[in-house]
GROMACS .gro file of C-alpha atoms in nm:
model
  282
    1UNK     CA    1 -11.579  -2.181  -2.584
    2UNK     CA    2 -11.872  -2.055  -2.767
    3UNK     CA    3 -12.092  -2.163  -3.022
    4UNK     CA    4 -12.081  -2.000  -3.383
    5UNK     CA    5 -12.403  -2.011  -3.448
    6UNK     CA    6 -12.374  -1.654  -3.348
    7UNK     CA    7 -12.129  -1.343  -3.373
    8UNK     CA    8 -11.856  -1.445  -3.129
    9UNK     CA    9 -11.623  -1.129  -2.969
   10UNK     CA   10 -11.324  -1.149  -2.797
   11UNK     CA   11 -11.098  -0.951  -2.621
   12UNK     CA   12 -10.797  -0.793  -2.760
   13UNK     CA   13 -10.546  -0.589  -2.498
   14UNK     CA   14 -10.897  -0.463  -2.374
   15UNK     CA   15 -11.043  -0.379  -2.699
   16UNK     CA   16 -11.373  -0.655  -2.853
   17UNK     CA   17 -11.320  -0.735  -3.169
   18UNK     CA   18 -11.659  -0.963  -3.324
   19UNK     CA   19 -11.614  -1.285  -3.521
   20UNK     CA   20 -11.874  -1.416  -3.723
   21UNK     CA   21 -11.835  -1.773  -3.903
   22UNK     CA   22 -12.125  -1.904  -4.184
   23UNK     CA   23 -12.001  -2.049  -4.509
   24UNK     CA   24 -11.652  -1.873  -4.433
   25UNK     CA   25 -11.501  -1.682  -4.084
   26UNK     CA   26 -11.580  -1.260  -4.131
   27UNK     CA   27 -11.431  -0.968  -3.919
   28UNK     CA   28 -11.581  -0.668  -3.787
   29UNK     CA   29 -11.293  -0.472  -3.949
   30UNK     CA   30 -11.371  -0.134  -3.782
   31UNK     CA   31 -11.332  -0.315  -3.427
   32UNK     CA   32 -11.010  -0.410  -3.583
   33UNK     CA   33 -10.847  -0.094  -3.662
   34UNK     CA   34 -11.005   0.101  -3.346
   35UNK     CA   35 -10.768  -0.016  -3.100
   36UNK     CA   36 -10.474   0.090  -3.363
   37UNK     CA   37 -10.633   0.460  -3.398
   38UNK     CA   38 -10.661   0.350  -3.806
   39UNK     CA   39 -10.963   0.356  -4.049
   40UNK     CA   40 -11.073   0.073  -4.282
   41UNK     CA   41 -11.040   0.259  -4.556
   42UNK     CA   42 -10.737   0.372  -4.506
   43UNK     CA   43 -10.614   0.023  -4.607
   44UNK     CA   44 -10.897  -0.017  -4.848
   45UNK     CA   45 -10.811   0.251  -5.035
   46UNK     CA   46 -10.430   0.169  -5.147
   47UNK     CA   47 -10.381   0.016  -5.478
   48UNK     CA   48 -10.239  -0.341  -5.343
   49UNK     CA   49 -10.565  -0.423  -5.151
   50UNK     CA   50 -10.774  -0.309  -5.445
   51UNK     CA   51 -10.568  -0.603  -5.648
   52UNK     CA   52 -10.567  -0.825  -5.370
   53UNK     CA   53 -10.938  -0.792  -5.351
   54UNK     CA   54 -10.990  -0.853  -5.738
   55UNK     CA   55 -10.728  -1.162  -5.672
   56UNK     CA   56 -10.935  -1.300  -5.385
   57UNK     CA   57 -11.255  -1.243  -5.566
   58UNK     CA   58 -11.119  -1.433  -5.903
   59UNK     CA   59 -10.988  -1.741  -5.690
   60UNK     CA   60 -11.287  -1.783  -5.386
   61UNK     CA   61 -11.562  -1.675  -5.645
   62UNK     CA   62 -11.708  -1.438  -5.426
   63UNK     CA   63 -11.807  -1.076  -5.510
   64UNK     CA   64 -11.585  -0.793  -5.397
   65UNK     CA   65 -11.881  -0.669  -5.175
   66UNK     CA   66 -11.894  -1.036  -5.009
   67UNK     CA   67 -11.538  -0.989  -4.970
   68UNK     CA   68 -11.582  -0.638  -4.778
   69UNK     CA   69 -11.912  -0.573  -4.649
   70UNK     CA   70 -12.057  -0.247  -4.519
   71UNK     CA   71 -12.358  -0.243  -4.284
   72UNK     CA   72 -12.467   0.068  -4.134
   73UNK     CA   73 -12.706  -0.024  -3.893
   74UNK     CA   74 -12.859  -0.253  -3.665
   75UNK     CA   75 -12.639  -0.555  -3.428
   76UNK     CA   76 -12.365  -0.574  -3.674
   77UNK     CA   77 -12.318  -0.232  -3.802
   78UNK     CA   78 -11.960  -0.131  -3.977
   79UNK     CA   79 -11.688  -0.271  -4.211
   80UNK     CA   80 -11.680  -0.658  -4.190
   81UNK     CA   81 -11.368  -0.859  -4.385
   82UNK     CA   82 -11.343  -1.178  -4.523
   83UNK     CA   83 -11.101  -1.389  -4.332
   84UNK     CA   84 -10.853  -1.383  -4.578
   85UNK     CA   85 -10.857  -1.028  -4.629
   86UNK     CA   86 -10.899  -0.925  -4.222
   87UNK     CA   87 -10.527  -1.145  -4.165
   88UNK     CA   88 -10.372  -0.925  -4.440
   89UNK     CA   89 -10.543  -0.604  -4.300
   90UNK     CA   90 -10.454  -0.755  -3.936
   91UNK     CA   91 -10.078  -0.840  -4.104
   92UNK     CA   92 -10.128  -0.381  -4.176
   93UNK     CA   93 -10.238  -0.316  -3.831
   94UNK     CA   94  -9.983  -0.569  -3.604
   95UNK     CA   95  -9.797  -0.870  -3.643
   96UNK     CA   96  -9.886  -0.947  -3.292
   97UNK     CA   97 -10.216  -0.895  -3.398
   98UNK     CA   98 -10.249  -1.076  -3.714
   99UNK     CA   99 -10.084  -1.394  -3.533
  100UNK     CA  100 -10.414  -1.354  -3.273
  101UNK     CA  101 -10.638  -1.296  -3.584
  102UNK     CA  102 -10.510  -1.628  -3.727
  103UNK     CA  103 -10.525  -1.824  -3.395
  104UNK     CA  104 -10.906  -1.710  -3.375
  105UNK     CA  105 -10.968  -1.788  -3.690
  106UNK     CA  106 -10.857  -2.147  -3.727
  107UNK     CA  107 -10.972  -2.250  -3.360
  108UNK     CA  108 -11.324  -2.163  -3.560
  109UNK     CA  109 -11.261  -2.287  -3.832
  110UNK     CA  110 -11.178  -2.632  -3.687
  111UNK     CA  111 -11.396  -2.681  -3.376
  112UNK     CA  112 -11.684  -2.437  -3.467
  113UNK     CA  113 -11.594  -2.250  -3.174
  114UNK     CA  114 -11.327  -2.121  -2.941
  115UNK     CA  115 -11.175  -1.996  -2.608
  116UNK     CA  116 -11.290  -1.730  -2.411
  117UNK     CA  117 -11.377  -1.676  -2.060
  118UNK     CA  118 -11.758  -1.664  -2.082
  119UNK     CA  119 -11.789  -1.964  -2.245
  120UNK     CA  120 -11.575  -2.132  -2.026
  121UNK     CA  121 -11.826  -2.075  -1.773
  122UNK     CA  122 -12.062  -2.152  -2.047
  123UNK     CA  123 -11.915  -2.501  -2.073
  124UNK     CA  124 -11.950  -2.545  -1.715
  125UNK     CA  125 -12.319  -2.484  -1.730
  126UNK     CA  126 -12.388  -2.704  -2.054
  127UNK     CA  127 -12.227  -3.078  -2.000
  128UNK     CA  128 -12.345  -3.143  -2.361
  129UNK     CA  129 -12.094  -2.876  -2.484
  130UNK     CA  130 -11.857  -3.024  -2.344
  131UNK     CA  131 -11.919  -3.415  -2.467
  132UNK     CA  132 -11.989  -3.228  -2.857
  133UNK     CA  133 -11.597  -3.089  -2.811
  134UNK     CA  134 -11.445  -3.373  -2.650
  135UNK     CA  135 -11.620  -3.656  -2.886
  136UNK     CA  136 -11.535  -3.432  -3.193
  137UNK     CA  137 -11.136  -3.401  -3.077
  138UNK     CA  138 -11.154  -3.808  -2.991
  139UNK     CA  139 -11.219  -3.840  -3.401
  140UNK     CA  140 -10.984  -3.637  -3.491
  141UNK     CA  141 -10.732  -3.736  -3.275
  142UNK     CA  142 -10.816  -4.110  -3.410
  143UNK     CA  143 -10.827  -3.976  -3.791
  144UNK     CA  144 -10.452  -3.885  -3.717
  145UNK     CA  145 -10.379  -4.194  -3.554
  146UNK     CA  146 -10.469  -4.385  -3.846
  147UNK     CA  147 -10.333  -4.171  -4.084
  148UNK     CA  148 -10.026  -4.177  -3.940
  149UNK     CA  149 -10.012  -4.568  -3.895
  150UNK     CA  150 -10.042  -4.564  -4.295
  151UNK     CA  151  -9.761  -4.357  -4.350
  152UNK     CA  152  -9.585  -4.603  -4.114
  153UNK     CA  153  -9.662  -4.887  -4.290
  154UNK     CA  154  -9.641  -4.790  -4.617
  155UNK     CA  155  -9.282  -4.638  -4.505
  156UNK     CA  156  -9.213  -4.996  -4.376
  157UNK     CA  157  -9.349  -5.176  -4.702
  158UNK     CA  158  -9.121  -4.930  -4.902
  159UNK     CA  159  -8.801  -5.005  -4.658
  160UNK     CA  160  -8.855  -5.396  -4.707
  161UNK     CA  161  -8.859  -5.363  -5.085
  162UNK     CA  162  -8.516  -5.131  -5.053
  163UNK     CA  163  -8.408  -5.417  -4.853
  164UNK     CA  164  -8.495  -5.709  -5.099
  165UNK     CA  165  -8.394  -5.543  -5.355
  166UNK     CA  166  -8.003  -5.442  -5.237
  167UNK     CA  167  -7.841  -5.739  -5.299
  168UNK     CA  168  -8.006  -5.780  -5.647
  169UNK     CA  169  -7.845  -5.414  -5.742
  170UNK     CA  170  -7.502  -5.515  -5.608
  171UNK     CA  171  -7.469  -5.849  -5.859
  172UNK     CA  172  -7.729  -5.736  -6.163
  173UNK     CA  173  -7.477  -5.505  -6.317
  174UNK     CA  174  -7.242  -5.814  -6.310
  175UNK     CA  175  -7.439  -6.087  -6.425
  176UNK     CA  176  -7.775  -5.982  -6.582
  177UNK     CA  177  -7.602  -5.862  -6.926
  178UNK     CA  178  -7.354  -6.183  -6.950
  179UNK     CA  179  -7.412  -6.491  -7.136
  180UNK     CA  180  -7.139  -6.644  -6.956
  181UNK     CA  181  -7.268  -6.988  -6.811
  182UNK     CA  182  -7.034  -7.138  -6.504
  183UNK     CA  183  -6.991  -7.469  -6.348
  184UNK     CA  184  -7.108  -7.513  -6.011
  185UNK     CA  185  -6.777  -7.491  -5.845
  186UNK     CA  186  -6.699  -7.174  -5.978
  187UNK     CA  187  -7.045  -7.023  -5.844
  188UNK     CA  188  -6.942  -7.186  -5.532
  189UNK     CA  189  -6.603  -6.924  -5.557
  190UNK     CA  190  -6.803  -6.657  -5.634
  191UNK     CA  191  -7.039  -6.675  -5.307
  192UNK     CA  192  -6.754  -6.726  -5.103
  193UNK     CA  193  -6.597  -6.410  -5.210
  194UNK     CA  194  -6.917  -6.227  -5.147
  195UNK     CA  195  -6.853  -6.401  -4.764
  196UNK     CA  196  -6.991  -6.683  -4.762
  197UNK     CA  197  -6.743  -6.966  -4.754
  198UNK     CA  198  -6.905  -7.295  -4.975
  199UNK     CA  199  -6.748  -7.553  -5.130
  200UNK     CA  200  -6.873  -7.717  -5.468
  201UNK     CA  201  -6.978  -8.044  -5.300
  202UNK     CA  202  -7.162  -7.877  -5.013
  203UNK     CA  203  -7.285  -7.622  -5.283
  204UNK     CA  204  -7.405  -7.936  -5.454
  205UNK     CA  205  -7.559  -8.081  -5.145
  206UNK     CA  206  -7.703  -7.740  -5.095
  207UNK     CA  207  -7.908  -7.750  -5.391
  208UNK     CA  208  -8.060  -8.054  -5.394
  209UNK     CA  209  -8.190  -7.988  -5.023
  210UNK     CA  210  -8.366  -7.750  -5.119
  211UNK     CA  211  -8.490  -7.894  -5.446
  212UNK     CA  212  -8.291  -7.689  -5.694
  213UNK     CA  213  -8.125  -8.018  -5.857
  214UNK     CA  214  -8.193  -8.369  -5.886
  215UNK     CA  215  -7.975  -8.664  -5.807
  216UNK     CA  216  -7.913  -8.963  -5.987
  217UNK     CA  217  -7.599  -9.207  -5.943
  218UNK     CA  218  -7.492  -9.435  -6.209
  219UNK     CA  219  -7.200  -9.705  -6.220
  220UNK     CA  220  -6.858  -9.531  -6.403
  221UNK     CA  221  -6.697  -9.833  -6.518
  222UNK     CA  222  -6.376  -9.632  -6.598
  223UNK     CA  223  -6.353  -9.523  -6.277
  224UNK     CA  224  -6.487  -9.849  -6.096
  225UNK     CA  225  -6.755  -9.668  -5.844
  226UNK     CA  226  -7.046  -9.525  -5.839
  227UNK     CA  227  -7.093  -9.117  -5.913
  228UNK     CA  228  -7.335  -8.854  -5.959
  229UNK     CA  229  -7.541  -8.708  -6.238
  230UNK     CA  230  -7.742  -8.414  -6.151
  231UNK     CA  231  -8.018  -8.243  -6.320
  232UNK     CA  232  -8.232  -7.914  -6.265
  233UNK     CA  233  -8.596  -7.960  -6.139
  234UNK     CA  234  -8.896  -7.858  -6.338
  235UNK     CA  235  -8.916  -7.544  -6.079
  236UNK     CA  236  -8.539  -7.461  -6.169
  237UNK     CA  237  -8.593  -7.521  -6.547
  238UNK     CA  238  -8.877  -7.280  -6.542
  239UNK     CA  239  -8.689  -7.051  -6.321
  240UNK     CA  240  -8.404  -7.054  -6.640
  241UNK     CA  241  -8.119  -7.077  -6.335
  242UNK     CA  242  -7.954  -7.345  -6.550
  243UNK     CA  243  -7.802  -7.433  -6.874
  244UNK     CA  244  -7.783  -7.846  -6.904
  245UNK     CA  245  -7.539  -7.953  -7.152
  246UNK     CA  246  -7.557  -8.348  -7.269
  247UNK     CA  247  -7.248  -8.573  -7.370
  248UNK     CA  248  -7.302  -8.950  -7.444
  249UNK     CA  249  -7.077  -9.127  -7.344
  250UNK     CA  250  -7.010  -9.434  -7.579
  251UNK     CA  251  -6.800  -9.793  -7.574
  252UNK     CA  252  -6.713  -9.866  -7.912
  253UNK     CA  253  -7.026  -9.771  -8.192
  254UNK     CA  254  -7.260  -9.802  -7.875
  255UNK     CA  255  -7.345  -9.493  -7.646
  256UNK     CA  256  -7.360  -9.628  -7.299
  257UNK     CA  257  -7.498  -9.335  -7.111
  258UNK     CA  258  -7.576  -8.962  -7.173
  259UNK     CA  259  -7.378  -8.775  -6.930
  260UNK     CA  260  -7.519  -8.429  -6.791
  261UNK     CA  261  -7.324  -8.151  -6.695
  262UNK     CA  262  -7.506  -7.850  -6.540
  263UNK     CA  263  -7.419  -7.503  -6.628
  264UNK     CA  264  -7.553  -7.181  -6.406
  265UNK     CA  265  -7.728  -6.898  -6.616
  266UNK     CA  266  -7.629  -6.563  -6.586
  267UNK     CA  267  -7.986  -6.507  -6.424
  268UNK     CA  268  -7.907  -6.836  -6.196
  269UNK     CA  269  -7.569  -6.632  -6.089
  270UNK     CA  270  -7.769  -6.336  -5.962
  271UNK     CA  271  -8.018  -6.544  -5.811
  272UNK     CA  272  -7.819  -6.777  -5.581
  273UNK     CA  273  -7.546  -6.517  -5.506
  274UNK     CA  274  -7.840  -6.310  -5.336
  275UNK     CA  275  -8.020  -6.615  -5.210
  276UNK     CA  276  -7.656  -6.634  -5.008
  277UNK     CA  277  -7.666  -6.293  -4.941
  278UNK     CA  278  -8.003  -6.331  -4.754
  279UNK     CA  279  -7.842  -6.612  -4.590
  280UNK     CA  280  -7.631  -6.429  -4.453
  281UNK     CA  281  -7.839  -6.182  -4.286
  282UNK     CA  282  -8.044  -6.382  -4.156
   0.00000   0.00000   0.00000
């Protein structure tokens, strides 16, 4: 591999053909079309590369004469092409070729430098070559390590919202818009159609575990035992997963007790039935 800091040639089929890189990779051009018996201006001279070369020119801001260059003497004497330009004009000459002109291009492009036998030997000679190349591909081999475990996690992040969100888009369409409250034991029907099988007392016991509902027992005299009088928690109230409606219950003029009877919210439908669904996939 050889440094840039210098014109680089390599062999085509036989034939050199001189690379130079600064601020952008040029061609010798003339080596280019020599082994194809062509002329430069042959392709120069036709009215797409005169519009390509007023495209280029508009778009890269460089002059048409930075684009093609001329030089008539001296080390690097005949037509030199921008990059761009010398893959169309190699694209004109040989697809074989132009796919080498591109390969060139980009190893030089990327490392600053690239394979050829002399500098192979080159390498040998120079141990600090070779640490420059091998440190250089260690970073970007780690850049694309890391780049790639953020598109991994970010695909995971955007899987586990899919995931949260599913059983929310299976019940909103049936809840969200109704106003319909229900008793207890009729959510308790609706998660065990949705598969998984709960009574209303367990549904009851359920939800006072795990501090959804309060329990309080009071003496029914009509009844002659004691039952129970449940009411949301602050967390539940704030939540808006229930609808409380009050009776008193009275013995003559005199109201004995207020009786509570809890209602679920539509939003308190959707919530448990996917708080069940989780359940169940867990």
């Amino acid at each position: 591999m050889r440094q840039l800091n210098e014109n680089q040639i390599f062999q085509y089929n036989g034939s050199p053909i001189t690379f130079q890189k600064g601020d952008s990779v040029m061609v010798n051009a003339t080596e280019m079309a020599k082994p194809f018996g062509k002329r430069c201006n042959d392709f120069l001279s036709t009215k797409q590369t005169k519009e390509l070369i007023s495209s280029l020119s508009a778009k890269t801001g460089i002059s048409a004469t930075g684009l093609v260059t001329v030089n008539q003497g001296g080390n690097n004497q005949g037509t030199w092409m921008h990059e761009d330009l010398a893959l169309v004009f190699a694209q004109w000459l040989s697809p074989d070729f132009y796919l080498w002109c591109n390969d060139r291009i980009k190893e030089l492009l990327q490392y600053g430098m690239t394979a050829t036998q002399p500098t192979l030997e080159q390498m040998i000679n120079n141990p600090d070559l070779v640490i420059s190349l091998a440190t250089q591909l260690k970073s970007e081999r780690e850049e694309k390590q890391r780049l790639a475990l953020e598109v991994q996690k970010k695909e995971q992040e955007k899987q586990s919202i899919i995931e949260e969100t599913k059983p929310a888009v299976v019940f909103k369409e049936c809840f969200t818009s109704s106003s319909t409250n229900i008793l207890i034991g009729d959510l308790a029907k609706l998660i065990t159609q949705n598969g998984y099988k709960i009574g209303e007392i367990r549904l009851y016991e359920w939800m006072v575990e795990n501090k959804f509902l309060i329990r309080r027992q009071r003496y029914s005299r009509s009844k002659n035992k004691y039952i129970n009088d449940y009411m949301p928690t602050q967390r539940a109230a704030e939540m808006g997963l229930f609808f409380v409606k009050e009776r008193p219950i009275v013995s003559g003029e005199n109201p004995i007790f207020i009786k509570h009877t809890c209602y679920v919210t539509g939003k308190g439908q959707v919530y448990f039935l996917n708080k069940f669904k989780s359940l169940m996939a867990a």
